[in-house]
Amino acid sequence: MNKTVIIIGGGIGGLFSACLLCKEGYKPIIMEQHGKIGGGLHCFERYGELFESGIHFVSGFEEKGPLRKLFSYLNLLDKIHLKTLDKHGFDIIQIGSEKFNIGIGKENFIRIFSKSFPEESQHIREYIDVLYTICDHIPLFNLQPISDVNYLTEDALIPVGQFINKYIKDEKLQKILAWNNPLYGGNEEQTPVYIHAIITKFYIEGASRFIGGSQHVADAMATMIIHMGGEIHLNKEIVNIEVDNKKITKVIAKDGSEYKADYYISDIHPSLLMDLIHTENIQKAYRERLKQLKNTHSSFLVYVKFKPNHFPYLNHNYYYYNNYDMIWNTINYHLDDFPSGFILMTSPSKNQGKYANKAIVHCIMRYENFQQWENTYIGKRGLAYESFKKEIENKIIDKVNEVFPNFEASIDKVFSGSPLTIRDYLRSKDGSLYGYKKIYETIFQTRILPRTKIENLFLTGQNINLHGILGVPLSAIITVGIIIGDVNYLINKINNNQ
């Protein structure tokens, strides 16, 4: 009889864990609190358009890329539909009135920046070489066998701002090279450089978008899971985990139904997981650490449906900052002058033409701005909340319209999501986008291991290892590898596509 594994949460980590378990002959049973699986891959329909909730662009599907290998191993590569972003500028950065392109490919990246900063040409090459070397020494990032040896060198653990300034002398370029820090909750003086290195290299190697939205990726994995004997239970929010003699005996859903398995994987935020387990079953120090660790920022999202043939499709992500100082400080805004920056992304349709059908605008936002409504739930937050949300939405539209003067006139329909929306849909602590905040001085405190003191409970998701469409699948490999008894066996199978 196949061993059973209950997975709490049908997000990216839960889905990848389930797929990998299926390949090993286990029976995964996903418990998803919402009516649709996917987590960050989840898309929702509004005004006849599909909008993405979390994953808006990806990488890792280039030849020998880690996600290409993983999806090939799962026999799902042909189910994934991608549109490669502009190789001469997959990201465009505007700072005040100045613009810069981020090109796909290491040499392209160096060439484009060397053209704008010729006196820094050699420094740019040295910087990117060391950045790549840091990544090359992280085995899991490259789907290489791992060991107990600490692969994070001293250079990989210094603050990212210090690292950039070590190689780059031009003050403007120092700031520009941190353009993507909203993708990892970066802090100039706190974030260890290996986080910046992984994210930067990952997208330089080949940035793409999912055609028609990211939901088809989640659906393809769900189909595989069910086809191979797994189960997916929707609208099943787990509210209690019963433990006896250091082993989970059953989980209880909000509707009162009970489920049992041989193993259990949690794909929800570890802090929220602690709320489901009685105090006596978890060490006090462990519980307090998971509850007290700081989380990364949240965001405010504006979703736009355009009038037909009005706003151009942008085959790049557009980053805007009011000035150079704001690149590291968009989180330190005052509401009076919010936002000080944004990311604009137009999503490709199946037969994408010259004009965009829709767009998403992402602005970093602190949870505290919406904290007075934290005891409410989606659709039941009241008029004061809706009024404040509309005010923030209008501020963002006004800012985007300063950069793209036809933006507001092109809008057919618009709606938005606050940090509370993110919290409730993604079951993320305080609406955190990337889970626990990585701080170089306390990096091993934020290192959450997949194995817990409860013998048959394991953790996965963005708080284990790294966040995002790369980090979470890699975390799932570790989690499943521990359950089956050999992580490197699993890594080798993926590499050999066995």
Short mmCIF file of C-alpha atoms in Angstrom, two decimals, residues 10-386:
data_model
loop_
_atom_site.label_atom_id
_atom_site.label_comp_id
_atom_site.label_asym_id
_atom_site.label_seq_id
_atom_site.Cartn_x
_atom_site.Cartn_y
_atom_site.Cartn_z
CA GLY A 10 -2.05 23.87 -2.39
CA GLY A 11 0.42 26.60 -3.24
CA ILE A 12 3.59 26.24 -5.28
CA GLY A 13 5.39 24.30 -2.54
CA GLY A 14 2.47 21.97 -1.95
CA LEU A 15 1.97 21.24 -5.64
CA PHE A 16 5.64 20.53 -6.37
CA SER A 17 5.92 18.37 -3.25
CA ALA A 18 2.87 16.38 -4.36
CA CYS A 19 4.21 15.89 -7.90
CA LEU A 20 7.59 14.70 -6.62
CA LEU A 21 5.93 12.35 -4.13
CA CYS A 22 3.77 10.85 -6.89
CA LYS A 23 6.92 10.02 -8.86
CA GLU A 24 8.21 8.13 -5.81
CA GLY A 25 5.05 6.07 -5.38
CA TYR A 26 3.55 8.01 -2.48
CA LYS A 27 -0.06 9.21 -2.35
CA PRO A 28 -0.22 12.97 -1.67
CA ILE A 29 -3.46 14.48 -0.37
CA ILE A 30 -3.55 18.28 -0.73
CA MET A 31 -5.78 20.31 1.60
CA GLU A 32 -6.41 23.73 0.03
CA GLN A 33 -8.43 26.37 1.89
CA HIS A 34 -9.66 28.11 -1.29
CA GLY A 35 -11.80 26.91 -4.18
CA LYS A 36 -8.82 26.79 -6.54
CA ILE A 37 -5.25 25.52 -6.15
CA GLY A 38 -2.10 27.40 -7.08
CA GLY A 39 -1.12 29.86 -4.35
CA GLY A 40 1.22 32.28 -6.13
CA LEU A 41 0.35 30.56 -9.44
CA HIS A 42 -3.37 31.12 -8.87
CA CYS A 43 -5.21 33.27 -11.42
CA PHE A 44 -8.67 34.76 -10.96
CA GLU A 45 -11.18 36.05 -13.49
CA ARG A 46 -12.52 39.58 -13.41
CA TYR A 47 -14.27 41.48 -16.19
CA GLY A 48 -13.61 38.63 -18.61
CA GLU A 49 -9.83 38.61 -18.07
CA LEU A 50 -7.57 36.27 -16.10
CA PHE A 51 -5.30 38.07 -13.64
CA GLU A 52 -2.26 36.57 -11.89
CA SER A 53 -2.09 36.75 -8.11
CA GLY A 54 1.62 36.25 -7.53
CA ILE A 55 3.94 34.94 -10.25
CA HIS A 56 4.05 37.53 -13.03
CA PHE A 57 7.32 36.58 -14.73
CA VAL A 58 9.72 33.66 -14.55
CA SER A 59 13.08 32.28 -15.61
CA GLY A 60 14.91 28.97 -15.38
CA PHE A 61 13.43 27.49 -18.56
CA GLU A 62 16.47 28.17 -20.72
CA GLU A 63 18.59 25.21 -21.90
CA LYS A 64 19.90 23.41 -18.78
CA GLY A 65 17.90 25.82 -16.59
CA PRO A 66 16.77 24.40 -13.21
CA LEU A 67 13.03 24.74 -13.90
CA ARG A 68 13.40 23.26 -17.37
CA LYS A 69 15.05 20.20 -15.79
CA LEU A 70 12.40 19.93 -13.09
CA PHE A 71 9.40 20.26 -15.41
CA SER A 72 11.01 17.80 -17.83
CA TYR A 73 11.40 15.30 -15.00
CA LEU A 74 7.71 15.74 -14.14
CA ASN A 75 6.78 15.30 -17.84
CA LEU A 76 5.12 18.71 -17.78
CA LEU A 77 7.47 20.83 -19.89
CA ASP A 78 5.25 20.66 -22.97
CA LYS A 79 2.33 21.94 -20.87
CA ILE A 80 4.08 25.22 -20.02
CA HIS A 81 3.48 28.17 -22.36
CA LEU A 82 6.03 30.98 -22.22
CA LYS A 83 6.75 34.29 -23.92
CA THR A 84 10.39 35.37 -23.68
CA LEU A 85 10.88 38.99 -22.69
CA ASP A 86 12.93 41.45 -24.75
CA LYS A 87 16.57 40.31 -24.72
CA HIS A 88 17.79 43.91 -24.99
CA GLY A 89 15.73 44.98 -22.00
CA PHE A 90 13.63 42.45 -20.10
CA ASP A 91 13.53 45.07 -17.36
CA ILE A 92 13.50 48.79 -18.04
CA ILE A 93 14.33 51.08 -15.14
CA GLN A 94 13.30 54.73 -15.04
CA ILE A 95 14.75 56.87 -12.28
CA GLY A 96 13.33 60.36 -12.49
CA SER A 97 13.79 61.09 -16.19
CA GLU A 98 16.70 58.67 -16.81
CA LYS A 99 16.18 55.20 -18.32
CA PHE A 100 18.31 52.04 -18.29
CA ASN A 101 17.84 48.59 -19.83
CA ILE A 102 18.61 45.22 -18.26
CA GLY A 103 19.55 42.76 -21.00
CA ILE A 104 19.14 38.98 -21.06
CA GLY A 105 22.46 37.11 -20.93
CA LYS A 106 25.59 37.80 -18.92
CA GLU A 107 27.57 39.39 -21.75
CA ASN A 108 24.57 41.39 -22.89
CA PHE A 109 24.09 42.70 -19.35
CA ILE A 110 27.75 43.76 -19.18
CA ARG A 111 27.69 45.32 -22.66
CA ILE A 112 24.58 47.44 -22.06
CA PHE A 113 25.75 48.82 -18.71
CA SER A 114 29.30 49.38 -19.97
CA LYS A 115 27.84 51.54 -22.73
CA SER A 116 26.06 53.74 -20.18
CA PHE A 117 28.98 53.72 -17.72
CA PRO A 118 32.16 53.22 -19.81
CA GLU A 119 34.47 54.17 -16.93
CA GLU A 120 32.96 51.30 -14.90
CA SER A 121 33.25 48.70 -17.66
CA GLN A 122 35.88 46.54 -15.95
CA HIS A 123 34.20 46.91 -12.56
CA ILE A 124 30.87 45.79 -14.01
CA ARG A 125 32.50 42.63 -15.36
CA GLU A 126 34.21 41.93 -12.02
CA TYR A 127 30.93 42.50 -10.18
CA ILE A 128 28.88 40.19 -12.38
CA ASP A 129 31.64 37.53 -12.42
CA VAL A 130 31.66 37.37 -8.62
CA LEU A 131 27.86 37.41 -8.56
CA TYR A 132 27.81 34.37 -10.85
CA THR A 133 30.53 32.66 -8.81
CA ILE A 134 28.44 33.01 -5.65
CA CYS A 135 25.55 31.30 -7.43
CA ASP A 136 27.81 28.60 -8.88
CA HIS A 137 28.83 27.64 -5.34
CA ILE A 138 25.23 27.07 -4.22
CA PRO A 139 24.59 23.42 -5.18
CA LEU A 140 20.80 23.39 -4.96
CA PHE A 141 20.47 26.47 -7.19
CA ASN A 142 22.27 24.46 -9.88
CA LEU A 143 20.49 21.18 -9.06
CA GLN A 144 23.74 19.65 -7.89
CA PRO A 145 24.11 17.16 -5.01
CA ILE A 146 24.28 18.86 -1.64
CA SER A 147 26.36 18.15 1.45
CA ASP A 148 26.61 19.32 5.05
CA VAL A 149 29.42 21.69 4.08
CA ASN A 150 28.45 25.37 4.39
CA TYR A 151 28.45 26.62 0.79
CA LEU A 152 27.80 30.25 1.73
CA THR A 153 31.20 31.92 1.68
CA GLU A 154 32.01 35.06 3.64
CA ASP A 155 31.56 37.12 0.46
CA ALA A 156 28.06 35.66 0.00
CA LEU A 157 26.92 36.72 3.46
CA ILE A 158 27.91 40.38 3.55
CA PRO A 159 25.17 43.02 3.08
CA VAL A 160 24.21 43.48 -0.55
CA GLY A 161 24.88 47.24 -0.47
CA GLN A 162 28.40 46.66 0.81
CA PHE A 163 28.98 44.04 -1.89
CA ILE A 164 27.85 46.28 -4.76
CA ASN A 165 29.90 49.21 -3.46
CA LYS A 166 32.97 46.98 -3.17
CA TYR A 167 33.09 46.58 -6.96
CA ILE A 168 31.22 49.61 -8.32
CA LYS A 169 32.43 53.15 -7.62
CA ASP A 170 29.87 55.25 -9.51
CA GLU A 171 27.16 56.18 -6.98
CA LYS A 172 24.36 56.12 -9.54
CA LEU A 173 25.33 52.69 -10.82
CA GLN A 174 25.56 51.39 -7.25
CA LYS A 175 21.88 52.21 -6.86
CA ILE A 176 20.82 51.04 -10.34
CA LEU A 177 22.25 47.55 -9.78
CA ALA A 178 19.81 47.17 -6.87
CA TRP A 179 16.83 47.86 -9.16
CA ASN A 180 15.28 44.45 -8.50
CA ASN A 181 15.31 44.54 -4.69
CA PRO A 182 11.47 44.65 -4.57
CA LEU A 183 11.62 41.04 -5.83
CA TYR A 184 13.23 39.82 -2.62
CA GLY A 185 12.37 42.39 0.05
CA GLY A 186 15.90 43.75 -0.10
CA ASN A 187 17.53 46.03 2.44
CA GLU A 188 20.82 47.67 1.55
CA GLU A 189 22.35 47.14 5.00
CA GLN A 190 20.72 43.83 6.00
CA THR A 191 20.05 41.49 3.08
CA PRO A 192 22.88 38.97 2.49
CA VAL A 193 24.24 39.26 -1.02
CA TYR A 194 23.55 35.63 -1.97
CA ILE A 195 19.81 36.43 -2.11
CA HIS A 196 20.48 39.32 -4.50
CA ALA A 197 22.89 37.16 -6.52
CA ILE A 198 20.43 34.31 -7.02
CA ILE A 199 17.54 36.57 -8.06
CA THR A 200 19.72 38.68 -10.37
CA LYS A 201 21.40 35.77 -12.15
CA PHE A 202 18.14 33.83 -12.38
CA TYR A 203 16.43 36.51 -14.46
CA ILE A 204 19.48 37.62 -16.45
CA GLU A 205 19.70 34.06 -17.78
CA GLY A 206 16.29 34.20 -19.46
CA ALA A 207 13.24 36.12 -18.24
CA SER A 208 9.80 35.06 -19.57
CA ARG A 209 6.11 35.41 -18.84
CA PHE A 210 3.43 32.74 -18.78
CA ILE A 211 1.14 33.10 -21.80
CA GLY A 212 -2.46 33.33 -20.67
CA GLY A 213 -1.49 33.48 -17.00
CA SER A 214 0.20 31.19 -14.51
CA GLN A 215 -2.90 29.14 -13.58
CA HIS A 216 -2.25 26.68 -16.40
CA VAL A 217 0.96 25.64 -14.64
CA ALA A 218 -0.89 24.84 -11.42
CA ASP A 219 -3.63 23.05 -13.37
CA ALA A 220 -1.07 20.90 -15.21
CA MET A 221 0.46 19.83 -11.91
CA ALA A 222 -2.98 19.15 -10.42
CA THR A 223 -3.88 16.94 -13.39
CA MET A 224 -0.66 14.98 -12.94
CA ILE A 225 -1.28 14.51 -9.21
CA ILE A 226 -4.80 13.18 -9.70
CA HIS A 227 -3.77 11.00 -12.66
CA MET A 228 -1.08 9.38 -10.50
CA GLY A 229 -3.46 8.60 -7.65
CA GLY A 230 -3.15 11.69 -5.48
CA GLU A 231 -6.04 13.75 -4.13
CA ILE A 232 -6.82 17.47 -4.01
CA HIS A 233 -9.45 18.69 -1.56
CA LEU A 234 -10.62 22.27 -2.16
CA ASN A 235 -12.28 24.53 0.43
CA LYS A 236 -10.57 22.50 3.16
CA GLU A 237 -8.99 24.88 5.62
CA ILE A 238 -7.09 22.95 8.29
CA VAL A 239 -7.72 24.53 11.70
CA ASN A 240 -6.29 21.95 14.11
CA ILE A 241 -3.44 19.45 14.13
CA GLU A 242 -3.57 16.75 16.80
CA VAL A 243 -0.30 15.32 18.08
CA ASP A 244 0.38 12.32 20.31
CA ASN A 245 3.80 11.06 21.37
CA LYS A 246 5.60 13.43 18.97
CA LYS A 247 3.60 12.29 15.94
CA ILE A 248 0.62 13.83 14.20
CA THR A 249 -2.40 11.57 14.52
CA LYS A 250 -4.86 13.60 12.43
CA VAL A 251 -5.71 17.03 11.04
CA ILE A 252 -9.12 18.64 11.41
CA ALA A 253 -10.70 20.94 8.83
CA LYS A 254 -12.93 23.94 9.50
CA ASP A 255 -15.99 21.92 8.45
CA GLY A 256 -15.19 19.31 11.10
CA SER A 257 -13.90 16.60 8.77
CA GLU A 258 -10.82 14.68 9.90
CA TYR A 259 -7.92 13.24 7.88
CA LYS A 260 -5.05 10.89 8.67
CA ALA A 261 -1.83 10.03 6.84
CA ASP A 262 1.63 8.58 7.35
CA TYR A 263 3.35 11.93 6.82
CA TYR A 264 2.32 15.58 6.84
CA ILE A 265 3.79 18.54 4.97
CA SER A 266 2.96 22.15 5.80
CA ASP A 267 3.06 24.60 2.89
CA ILE A 268 1.75 27.51 4.97
CA HIS A 269 3.73 30.16 6.84
CA PRO A 270 5.49 28.50 9.82
CA SER A 271 4.16 31.17 12.18
CA LEU A 272 0.58 30.35 11.15
CA LEU A 273 1.32 26.63 11.43
CA MET A 274 2.19 27.15 15.10
CA ASP A 275 -1.37 28.39 15.68
CA LEU A 276 -2.72 24.99 14.59
CA ILE A 277 -0.67 22.90 17.04
CA HIS A 278 -1.33 22.78 20.79
CA THR A 279 1.38 24.50 22.82
CA GLU A 280 2.60 21.41 24.67
CA ASN A 281 3.50 19.65 21.41
CA ILE A 282 6.04 22.22 20.22
CA GLN A 283 9.13 23.44 22.08
CA LYS A 284 8.56 26.93 23.44
CA ALA A 285 11.82 28.33 22.02
CA TYR A 286 11.05 26.95 18.54
CA ARG A 287 7.50 28.31 18.58
CA GLU A 288 8.62 31.75 19.77
CA ARG A 289 11.36 31.93 17.14
CA LEU A 290 8.92 31.17 14.31
CA LYS A 291 6.40 33.65 15.69
CA GLN A 292 8.85 36.49 16.29
CA LEU A 293 11.04 36.46 13.19
CA LYS A 294 10.53 39.52 10.99
CA ASN A 295 8.78 39.15 7.66
CA THR A 296 9.43 40.82 4.33
CA HIS A 297 7.22 43.64 3.08
CA SER A 298 3.79 43.38 1.55
CA SER A 299 2.44 45.24 -1.46
CA PHE A 300 -0.53 46.99 -2.99
CA LEU A 301 -1.60 45.68 -6.40
CA VAL A 302 -3.64 47.54 -9.01
CA TYR A 303 -5.26 45.37 -11.69
CA VAL A 304 -6.27 47.04 -14.95
CA LYS A 305 -8.34 45.92 -17.91
CA PHE A 306 -7.61 48.19 -20.87
CA LYS A 307 -9.92 49.47 -23.56
CA PRO A 308 -9.21 47.62 -26.83
CA ASN A 309 -6.27 48.96 -28.87
CA HIS A 310 -5.34 51.68 -26.38
CA PHE A 311 -2.28 50.75 -24.31
CA PRO A 312 0.76 49.02 -25.86
CA TYR A 313 1.86 45.56 -24.79
CA LEU A 314 5.24 45.99 -23.06
CA ASN A 315 7.49 42.96 -23.53
CA HIS A 316 9.44 43.98 -20.44
CA ASN A 317 8.84 44.86 -16.81
CA TYR A 318 8.89 48.59 -16.14
CA TYR A 319 10.44 49.77 -12.87
CA TYR A 320 9.98 53.39 -11.86
CA TYR A 321 11.62 55.24 -8.95
CA ASN A 322 11.15 58.93 -8.12
CA ASN A 323 14.90 59.31 -7.58
CA TYR A 324 18.03 57.26 -6.91
CA ASP A 325 17.60 57.32 -3.14
CA MET A 326 14.21 55.64 -3.49
CA ILE A 327 15.64 52.48 -5.07
CA TRP A 328 16.50 51.12 -1.63
CA ASN A 329 13.81 53.08 0.20
CA THR A 330 10.41 52.60 -1.44
CA ILE A 331 9.31 50.96 1.83
CA ASN A 332 10.10 54.17 3.73
CA TYR A 333 7.32 56.26 2.18
CA HIS A 334 4.89 58.73 3.70
CA LEU A 335 1.30 58.21 2.62
CA ASP A 336 1.15 61.84 1.48
CA ASP A 337 3.70 61.17 -1.28
CA PHE A 338 2.95 57.47 -1.90
CA PRO A 339 4.06 55.78 -4.10
CA SER A 340 7.73 56.60 -4.61
CA GLY A 341 8.06 53.77 -7.12
CA PHE A 342 6.20 51.01 -8.93
CA ILE A 343 6.56 48.01 -11.24
CA LEU A 344 4.25 47.90 -14.27
CA MET A 345 3.69 44.57 -16.03
CA THR A 346 1.44 43.84 -19.01
CA SER A 347 0.39 40.18 -19.20
CA PRO A 348 0.53 38.36 -22.57
CA SER A 349 -2.54 36.69 -24.05
CA LYS A 350 -2.46 33.59 -26.26
CA ASN A 351 -2.31 35.57 -29.52
CA GLN A 352 -0.66 38.68 -28.15
CA GLY A 353 -0.65 41.59 -30.54
CA LYS A 354 0.53 45.19 -30.39
CA TYR A 355 -1.82 46.23 -27.60
CA ALA A 356 -2.21 44.94 -24.06
CA ASN A 357 -5.49 43.62 -22.70
CA LYS A 358 -4.49 44.05 -19.07
CA ALA A 359 -1.77 45.11 -16.66
CA ILE A 360 -0.71 44.80 -13.05
CA VAL A 361 0.95 47.59 -11.07
CA HIS A 362 2.93 46.50 -8.02
CA CYS A 363 3.83 48.94 -5.23
CA ILE A 364 5.64 48.05 -2.03
CA MET A 365 3.39 48.75 0.95
CA ARG A 366 3.63 48.28 4.69
CA TYR A 367 1.07 46.06 6.40
CA GLU A 368 0.60 48.67 9.14
CA ASN A 369 -1.26 50.96 6.74
CA PHE A 370 -4.15 48.48 6.73
CA GLN A 371 -3.69 47.02 10.19
CA GLN A 372 -6.86 48.59 11.62
CA TRP A 373 -8.85 46.16 9.44
CA GLU A 374 -6.77 43.04 10.21
CA ASN A 375 -9.67 41.31 11.99
CA THR A 376 -11.82 41.43 8.84
CA TYR A 377 -11.99 39.12 5.83
CA ILE A 378 -12.31 39.54 2.06
CA GLY A 379 -15.53 41.26 1.02
CA LYS A 380 -16.47 42.14 4.61
CA ARG A 381 -14.07 44.91 5.54
CA GLY A 382 -16.49 47.84 5.46
CA LEU A 383 -16.87 51.18 3.67
CA ALA A 384 -13.94 52.90 5.41
CA TYR A 385 -11.57 50.19 4.15
CA GLU A 386 -12.96 50.35 0.61
#
